[in-house]
Short mmCIF file of C-alpha atoms and ligand atoms in Angstrom, two decimals:
data_model
loop_
_atom_site.label_atom_id
_atom_site.label_comp_id
_atom_site.label_asym_id
_atom_site.label_seq_id
_atom_site.Cartn_x
_atom_site.Cartn_y
_atom_site.Cartn_z
CA UNK A 1 -0.55 -0.30 -0.02
CA UNK A 2 1.56 2.68 -1.14
CA UNK A 3 1.79 5.91 1.46
CA UNK A 4 -0.41 8.70 1.61
CA UNK A 5 2.92 11.44 1.90
CA UNK A 6 3.75 8.97 -0.73
CA UNK A 7 0.27 9.42 -3.13
CA UNK A 8 0.30 13.65 -2.75
CA UNK A 9 3.73 13.51 -4.22
CA UNK A 10 2.36 11.42 -7.76
CA UNK A 11 -0.77 13.53 -7.59
CA UNK A 12 1.24 16.45 -7.32
CA UNK A 13 3.81 15.40 -10.26
CA UNK A 14 0.71 14.31 -12.00
CA UNK A 15 -1.40 17.40 -11.83
CA UNK A 16 2.32 19.51 -12.81
CA UNK A 17 2.55 16.89 -16.17
CA UNK A 18 -0.66 17.18 -16.92
CA UNK A 19 -1.51 19.71 -18.82
CA UNK A 20 1.09 18.71 -21.98
CA UNK A 21 -0.11 15.06 -21.75
CA UNK A 22 -3.76 16.01 -22.69
CA UNK A 23 -2.63 17.73 -25.07
CA UNK A 24 -0.99 14.69 -27.00
CA UNK A 25 -3.29 12.03 -25.46
CA UNK A 26 -1.80 8.66 -23.92
CA UNK A 27 1.78 7.10 -25.36
CA UNK A 28 1.09 3.73 -24.51
CA UNK A 29 4.76 3.36 -25.01
CA UNK A 30 5.45 5.71 -21.92
CA UNK A 31 3.52 3.34 -19.88
CA UNK A 32 4.88 0.85 -17.32
CA UNK A 33 3.29 -1.85 -15.79
CA UNK A 34 4.23 -2.14 -11.58
CA UNK A 35 3.33 -4.79 -9.66
CA UNK A 36 2.73 -5.88 -5.99
CA UNK A 37 2.09 -8.13 -3.94
CA UNK A 38 -0.72 -8.32 -1.70
CA UNK A 39 -0.85 -12.75 -0.86
CA UNK A 40 1.18 -15.31 -0.89
CA UNK A 41 -0.14 -15.43 -4.45
CA UNK A 42 -2.19 -13.30 -4.85
CA UNK A 43 -0.51 -9.88 -6.78
CA UNK A 44 -1.83 -6.84 -8.30
CA UNK A 45 -0.92 -4.36 -11.31
CA UNK A 46 -1.36 -0.51 -12.23
CA UNK A 47 0.03 1.21 -15.36
CA UNK A 48 2.78 4.16 -14.57
CA UNK A 49 2.13 7.75 -13.11
CA UNK A 50 2.12 10.36 -15.24
CA UNK A 51 1.25 9.05 -18.61
CA UNK A 52 -2.21 8.63 -19.17
CA UNK A 53 -4.35 11.56 -19.54
CA UNK A 54 -7.84 10.77 -17.62
CA UNK A 55 -5.90 8.76 -15.63
CA UNK A 56 -3.46 9.80 -13.67
CA UNK A 57 -2.57 9.26 -10.95
CA UNK A 58 -1.96 4.85 -12.69
CA UNK A 59 -2.47 4.70 -15.93
CA UNK A 60 -5.84 2.24 -16.86
CA UNK A 61 -7.21 0.20 -14.30
CA UNK A 62 -5.97 -2.37 -11.86
CA UNK A 63 -4.97 -5.44 -12.73
CA UNK A 64 -5.06 -8.45 -10.63
CA UNK A 65 -3.18 -12.19 -11.12
CA UNK A 66 -4.27 -15.14 -8.82
CA UNK A 67 -0.52 -17.29 -9.26
CA UNK A 68 -1.29 -20.95 -8.82
CA UNK A 69 -0.38 -24.54 -10.50
CA UNK A 70 -3.70 -24.16 -11.65
CA UNK A 71 -2.73 -21.85 -13.79
CA UNK A 72 -3.32 -17.95 -13.83
CA UNK A 73 -6.85 -16.44 -12.87
CA UNK A 74 -6.81 -12.47 -13.94
CA UNK A 75 -9.77 -9.49 -13.52
CA UNK A 76 -9.85 -6.76 -15.85
CA UNK A 77 -8.08 -6.63 -18.85
CA UNK A 78 -6.12 -2.98 -19.18
CA UNK A 79 -6.10 -0.45 -22.49
CA UNK A 80 -5.53 -3.38 -25.18
CA UNK A 81 -1.61 -1.62 -26.33
CA UNK A 82 -0.31 -2.96 -23.45
CA UNK A 83 -1.12 -6.67 -23.05
CA UNK A 84 2.38 -8.12 -24.67
CA UNK A 85 4.17 -5.60 -21.19
CA UNK A 86 0.74 -6.55 -18.76
CA UNK A 87 1.66 -10.41 -20.24
CA UNK A 88 5.83 -9.97 -19.79
CA UNK A 89 4.63 -8.68 -16.00
CA UNK A 90 2.51 -12.25 -15.26
CA UNK A 91 5.70 -13.52 -16.89
CA UNK A 92 7.61 -12.52 -14.08
CA UNK A 93 4.58 -14.21 -11.56
CA UNK A 94 4.86 -17.67 -12.67
CA UNK A 95 5.61 -19.25 -15.56
CA UNK A 96 1.54 -21.08 -15.96
CA UNK A 97 -1.11 -20.63 -18.53
CA UNK A 98 -3.69 -17.41 -18.54
CA UNK A 99 -6.72 -19.45 -18.48
CA UNK A 100 -9.70 -17.27 -16.92
CA UNK A 101 -9.61 -13.22 -16.86
CA UNK A 102 -12.85 -11.46 -15.11
CA UNK A 103 -14.90 -8.00 -16.14
CA UNK A 104 -15.64 -5.66 -13.40
CA UNK A 105 -16.92 -3.90 -15.55
CA UNK A 106 -17.59 -2.83 -19.54
CA UNK A 107 -14.94 0.48 -19.36
CA UNK A 108 -12.00 0.27 -22.30
CA UNK A 109 -9.12 0.48 -19.73
CA UNK A 110 -10.48 -2.20 -18.36
CA UNK A 111 -11.58 -4.67 -21.47
CA UNK A 112 -10.06 -2.82 -24.33
CA UNK A 113 -7.44 -5.86 -24.30
CA UNK A 114 -10.09 -8.67 -23.89
CA UNK A 115 -9.98 -9.56 -27.24
CA UNK A 116 -6.05 -10.07 -27.30
CA UNK A 117 -6.25 -12.55 -24.42
CA UNK A 118 -9.12 -15.07 -25.68
CA UNK A 119 -7.52 -15.24 -28.95
CA UNK A 120 -4.44 -17.13 -26.35
CA UNK A 121 -6.24 -19.65 -24.84
CA UNK A 122 -8.03 -17.08 -22.10
CA UNK A 123 -11.77 -17.63 -21.31
CA UNK A 124 -13.53 -14.74 -20.17
CA UNK A 125 -15.79 -14.20 -18.07
CA UNK A 126 -18.54 -11.30 -17.50
CA UNK A 127 -22.00 -10.26 -17.12
CA UNK A 128 -24.42 -10.90 -19.33
CA UNK A 129 -25.18 -6.60 -19.24
CA UNK A 130 -21.20 -6.30 -20.31
CA UNK A 131 -21.52 -8.83 -23.31
CA UNK A 132 -23.96 -7.29 -24.36
CA UNK A 133 -22.47 -3.58 -24.06
CA UNK A 134 -19.41 -5.57 -26.18
CA UNK A 135 -21.32 -6.06 -28.24
CA UNK A 136 -23.64 -3.28 -29.27
CA UNK A 137 -21.41 -0.91 -32.52
CA UNK A 138 -19.57 1.14 -30.67
CA UNK A 139 -20.62 5.46 -29.82
CA UNK A 140 -19.36 7.45 -32.34
CA UNK A 141 -15.40 9.23 -32.70
CA UNK A 142 -16.51 12.44 -31.60
CA UNK A 143 -15.79 14.03 -34.86
CA UNK A 144 -18.73 12.36 -36.05
CA UNK A 145 -16.83 9.05 -37.96
CA UNK A 146 -17.73 5.43 -37.01
CA UNK A 147 -15.89 4.49 -34.46
CA UNK A 148 -14.06 1.07 -35.88
CA UNK A 149 -15.74 -2.60 -35.08
CA UNK A 150 -15.01 -4.31 -31.86
CA UNK A 151 -13.42 -7.49 -32.26
CA UNK A 152 -15.30 -10.64 -31.54
CA UNK A 153 -13.16 -12.32 -29.95
CA UNK A 154 -13.58 -9.97 -27.12
CA UNK A 155 -16.76 -10.53 -25.36
CA UNK A 156 -16.75 -12.37 -22.70
CA UNK A 157 -17.89 -16.32 -23.11
CA UNK A 158 -19.42 -17.13 -20.31
CA UNK A 159 -21.77 -14.94 -17.80
CA UNK A 160 -24.40 -14.52 -15.67
CA UNK A 161 -27.04 -12.49 -14.04
CA UNK A 162 -27.64 -10.94 -10.73
CA UNK A 163 -27.68 -14.67 -8.85
CA UNK A 164 -25.17 -15.74 -6.15
CA UNK A 165 -22.02 -15.08 -6.18
CA UNK A 166 -20.18 -17.35 -9.49
CA UNK A 167 -17.81 -19.44 -7.72
CA UNK A 168 -14.45 -20.46 -8.81
CA UNK A 169 -12.13 -22.93 -6.72
CA UNK A 170 -8.81 -22.67 -8.01
CA UNK A 171 -4.84 -22.31 -7.37
CA UNK A 172 -5.84 -22.98 -3.40
CA UNK A 173 -8.09 -20.04 -3.38
CA UNK A 174 -12.18 -19.72 -3.56
CA UNK A 175 -12.82 -16.83 -5.95
CA UNK A 176 -16.47 -14.77 -5.65
CA UNK A 177 -17.87 -13.84 -8.73
CA UNK A 178 -20.48 -10.97 -7.27
CA UNK A 179 -23.00 -9.79 -9.03
CA UNK A 180 -23.89 -5.78 -7.94
CA UNK A 181 -26.64 -4.24 -9.51
CA UNK A 182 -26.37 -0.68 -11.31
CA UNK A 183 -23.47 0.89 -9.80
CA UNK A 184 -20.54 2.33 -11.79
CA UNK A 185 -21.68 0.67 -15.21
CA UNK A 186 -25.37 -1.90 -14.98
CA UNK A 187 -22.68 -5.02 -15.37
CA UNK A 188 -20.48 -4.66 -12.75
CA UNK A 189 -19.01 -8.03 -10.39
CA UNK A 190 -17.02 -7.41 -7.57
CA UNK A 191 -14.01 -10.09 -7.52
CA UNK A 192 -13.31 -11.77 -4.24
CA UNK A 193 -10.52 -13.69 -2.87
CA UNK A 194 -11.91 -15.60 0.16
CA UNK A 195 -8.25 -16.32 1.56
CA UNK A 196 -6.21 -13.86 0.97
CA UNK A 197 -8.75 -11.27 1.83
CA UNK A 198 -9.31 -9.09 -0.47
CA UNK A 199 -12.03 -8.05 -2.68
CA UNK A 200 -11.26 -6.12 -5.89
CA UNK A 201 -13.95 -3.65 -6.52
CA UNK A 202 -14.03 -2.26 -9.43
CA UNK A 203 -14.79 1.32 -9.64
CA UNK A 204 -17.90 2.49 -7.64
CA UNK A 205 -15.36 3.45 -5.52
CA UNK A 206 -12.59 6.11 -5.78
CA UNK A 207 -10.04 7.72 -3.99
CA UNK A 208 -8.60 9.83 -7.18
CA UNK A 209 -11.49 12.02 -8.74
CA UNK A 210 -14.92 12.79 -7.53
CA UNK A 211 -17.31 9.19 -8.04
CA UNK A 212 -17.97 8.47 -11.94
CA UNK A 213 -21.35 7.49 -11.97
CA UNK A 214 -22.21 6.09 -15.55
CA UNK A 215 -25.69 6.64 -16.26
CA UNK A 216 -25.11 6.18 -20.62
CA UNK A 217 -24.13 2.41 -19.37
CA UNK A 218 -26.34 1.45 -17.11
CA UNK A 219 -24.80 3.09 -14.62
CA UNK A 220 -27.07 5.25 -11.37
CA UNK A 221 -26.29 6.81 -8.40
CA UNK A 222 -28.49 4.91 -5.42
CA UNK A 223 -26.96 1.36 -7.18
CA UNK A 224 -24.08 3.28 -6.01
CA UNK A 225 -24.36 3.94 -2.54
CA UNK A 226 -26.31 0.19 -2.31
CA UNK A 227 -22.74 -1.05 -3.93
CA UNK A 228 -21.29 -0.04 -1.12
CA UNK A 229 -23.39 -0.30 1.74
CA UNK A 230 -22.75 -3.92 0.18
CA UNK A 231 -19.50 -3.84 0.34
CA UNK A 232 -19.63 -2.60 3.56
CA UNK A 233 -20.87 -5.92 4.14
CA UNK A 234 -18.58 -8.35 2.77
CA UNK A 235 -15.93 -7.33 4.10
CA UNK A 236 -14.71 -7.41 7.84
CA UNK A 237 -12.36 -3.92 9.40
CA UNK A 238 -9.00 -6.08 8.24
CA UNK A 239 -10.47 -6.95 4.00
CA UNK A 240 -8.11 -5.40 1.14
CA UNK A 241 -10.71 -3.35 -0.71
CA UNK A 242 -9.67 -2.50 -4.05
CA UNK A 243 -10.24 -0.20 -6.56
CA UNK A 244 -9.68 -0.56 -10.22
CA UNK A 245 -7.56 2.83 -9.74
CA UNK A 246 -6.12 4.61 -6.07
CA UNK A 247 -4.74 3.50 -2.97
CA UNK A 248 -5.42 1.11 -1.97
CA UNK A 249 -8.20 0.92 1.42
CA UNK A 250 -10.03 -1.08 3.53
CA UNK A 251 -14.26 -0.39 4.64
CA UNK A 252 -13.46 1.82 7.38
CA UNK A 253 -12.80 4.37 4.25
CA UNK A 254 -15.75 3.36 2.39
CA UNK A 255 -17.79 5.63 5.47
CA UNK A 256 -16.45 9.11 5.26
CA UNK A 257 -16.81 8.65 0.73
CA UNK A 258 -20.05 7.26 1.66
CA UNK A 259 -20.54 10.29 3.77
CA UNK A 260 -19.40 12.78 0.54
CA UNK A 261 -21.82 11.38 -1.93
CA UNK A 262 -24.65 11.67 0.22
CA UNK A 263 -23.80 15.69 2.04
CA UNK A 264 -23.93 16.06 -1.85
CA UNK A 265 -26.76 14.17 -2.69
CA UNK A 266 -28.73 16.28 0.09
CA UNK A 267 -27.40 19.75 -1.47
CA UNK A 268 -27.89 19.47 -4.70
CA UNK A 269 -32.26 17.85 -4.13
CA UNK A 270 -32.01 21.30 -2.06
CA UNK A 271 -30.74 23.52 -5.22
CA UNK A 272 -33.11 21.38 -7.32
CA UNK A 273 -36.48 22.56 -4.72
CA UNK A 274 -35.31 25.62 -5.31
CA UNK A 275 -35.79 25.63 -8.13
CA UNK A 276 -32.40 25.97 -9.74
CA UNK A 277 -31.22 24.94 -12.75
CA UNK A 278 -28.44 22.59 -13.39
CA UNK A 279 -25.61 25.27 -14.82
CA UNK A 280 -26.84 27.46 -11.29
CA UNK A 281 -26.14 24.08 -9.54
CA UNK A 282 -22.41 23.65 -10.56
CA UNK A 283 -22.12 27.00 -9.82
CA UNK A 284 -22.70 26.54 -6.15
CA UNK A 285 -19.42 24.09 -6.06
CA UNK A 286 -21.01 21.93 -4.11
CA UNK A 287 -18.51 19.95 -3.76
CA UNK A 288 -15.81 22.92 -2.73
CA UNK A 289 -15.10 21.97 0.95
CA UNK A 290 -14.48 18.27 -0.47
CA UNK A 291 -11.67 19.36 -3.27
CA UNK A 292 -8.70 19.66 -0.65
CA UNK A 293 -9.22 15.90 -0.01
CA UNK A 294 -9.73 14.49 -3.66
CA UNK A 295 -6.79 14.34 -4.99
CA UNK A 296 -7.63 14.85 -8.93
CA UNK A 297 -11.27 15.95 -7.75
CA UNK A 298 -10.74 19.62 -10.01
CA UNK A 299 -8.54 17.96 -13.48
CA UNK A 300 -10.48 17.50 -16.58
CA UNK A 301 -13.28 15.17 -17.09
CA UNK A 302 -15.20 14.92 -19.34
CA UNK A 303 -17.13 18.46 -19.95
CA UNK A 304 -16.14 20.22 -17.43
CA UNK A 305 -13.48 19.02 -13.99
CA UNK A 306 -14.15 15.67 -12.32
CA UNK A 307 -16.82 17.76 -10.13
CA UNK A 308 -18.67 18.13 -12.27
CA UNK A 309 -18.99 15.35 -13.80
CA UNK A 310 -20.19 14.37 -10.23
CA UNK A 311 -22.71 17.22 -9.55
CA UNK A 312 -24.38 16.82 -13.11
CA UNK A 313 -25.28 13.33 -12.35
CA UNK A 314 -25.61 13.51 -9.23
CA UNK A 315 -28.70 16.49 -10.22
CA UNK A 316 -29.27 14.44 -13.21
CA UNK A 317 -30.02 11.00 -11.54
CA UNK A 318 -32.28 13.02 -8.49
CA UNK A 319 -33.85 15.21 -11.56
CA UNK A 320 -35.15 12.17 -13.65
CA UNK A 321 -36.49 10.67 -9.70
CA UNK A 322 -33.42 7.77 -9.99
ZN1 ZN B 1 -11.47 2.34 -14.82
#
């Protein structure tokens, strides 16, 4: 785990780089894959800082690797451009075959490498909603041109709905794929490693930037709050909670995060009751008292800052009665 001091140094270096990185896009050749050991046979792989404009603290989404005699089970697939580096990092852990991959959610920083891994013989697991989303034609590019068609190899082979967890018994570990209803997206999964006492929770929690609920992909504010409650029930006090981005946390860290969401929700609800428009709510800077505690909260994210994106989501969810 990074200490708070290390984290703030990374954040300020990343903030200084953000303007040039946004101007240039992502230079994948500059991204290194860093490995952290979580338990005797469980590892986390993260991209290096200061290269990916959307994720200044660590490029792309975090990958989990469970290694052992049964072969590799992995969580998430990172950007397609990084597959060779991810495989090289896995090879430094274990020479065994990569057999299983589960996606925490549909976003490209977690699924774009899927097709590359599938072509190596890896079986991909995910929620049905995630597979449906990947099977749809991608949205047009920003310049209006059609996006390149997705490789059908990217589609998960084993899918599941909102029932009990799918359990994999591999490498002496029991891995639970726990479906989460409409939180960060409409097809989220948490991955619990029972013996390692660790849960990869995906992106409905984040400590770099404000919460991102992707309502265009089926996410919802209510579902995100429910997912946070479910995480607090699933985790013990010392369970390692591993978000898709940012630093590792424990159950106690969920509480102030959830409180912040509920407080912002309350302020926005009050302004809606007063008939305020979205522009008026954004101008009121309702997150201001949290900005100092949310690294990356004022960095660009979509049309405005990550704070603007969060407040816009809260406003539209409340306006539509969700
Ligand atoms: Zn992500």
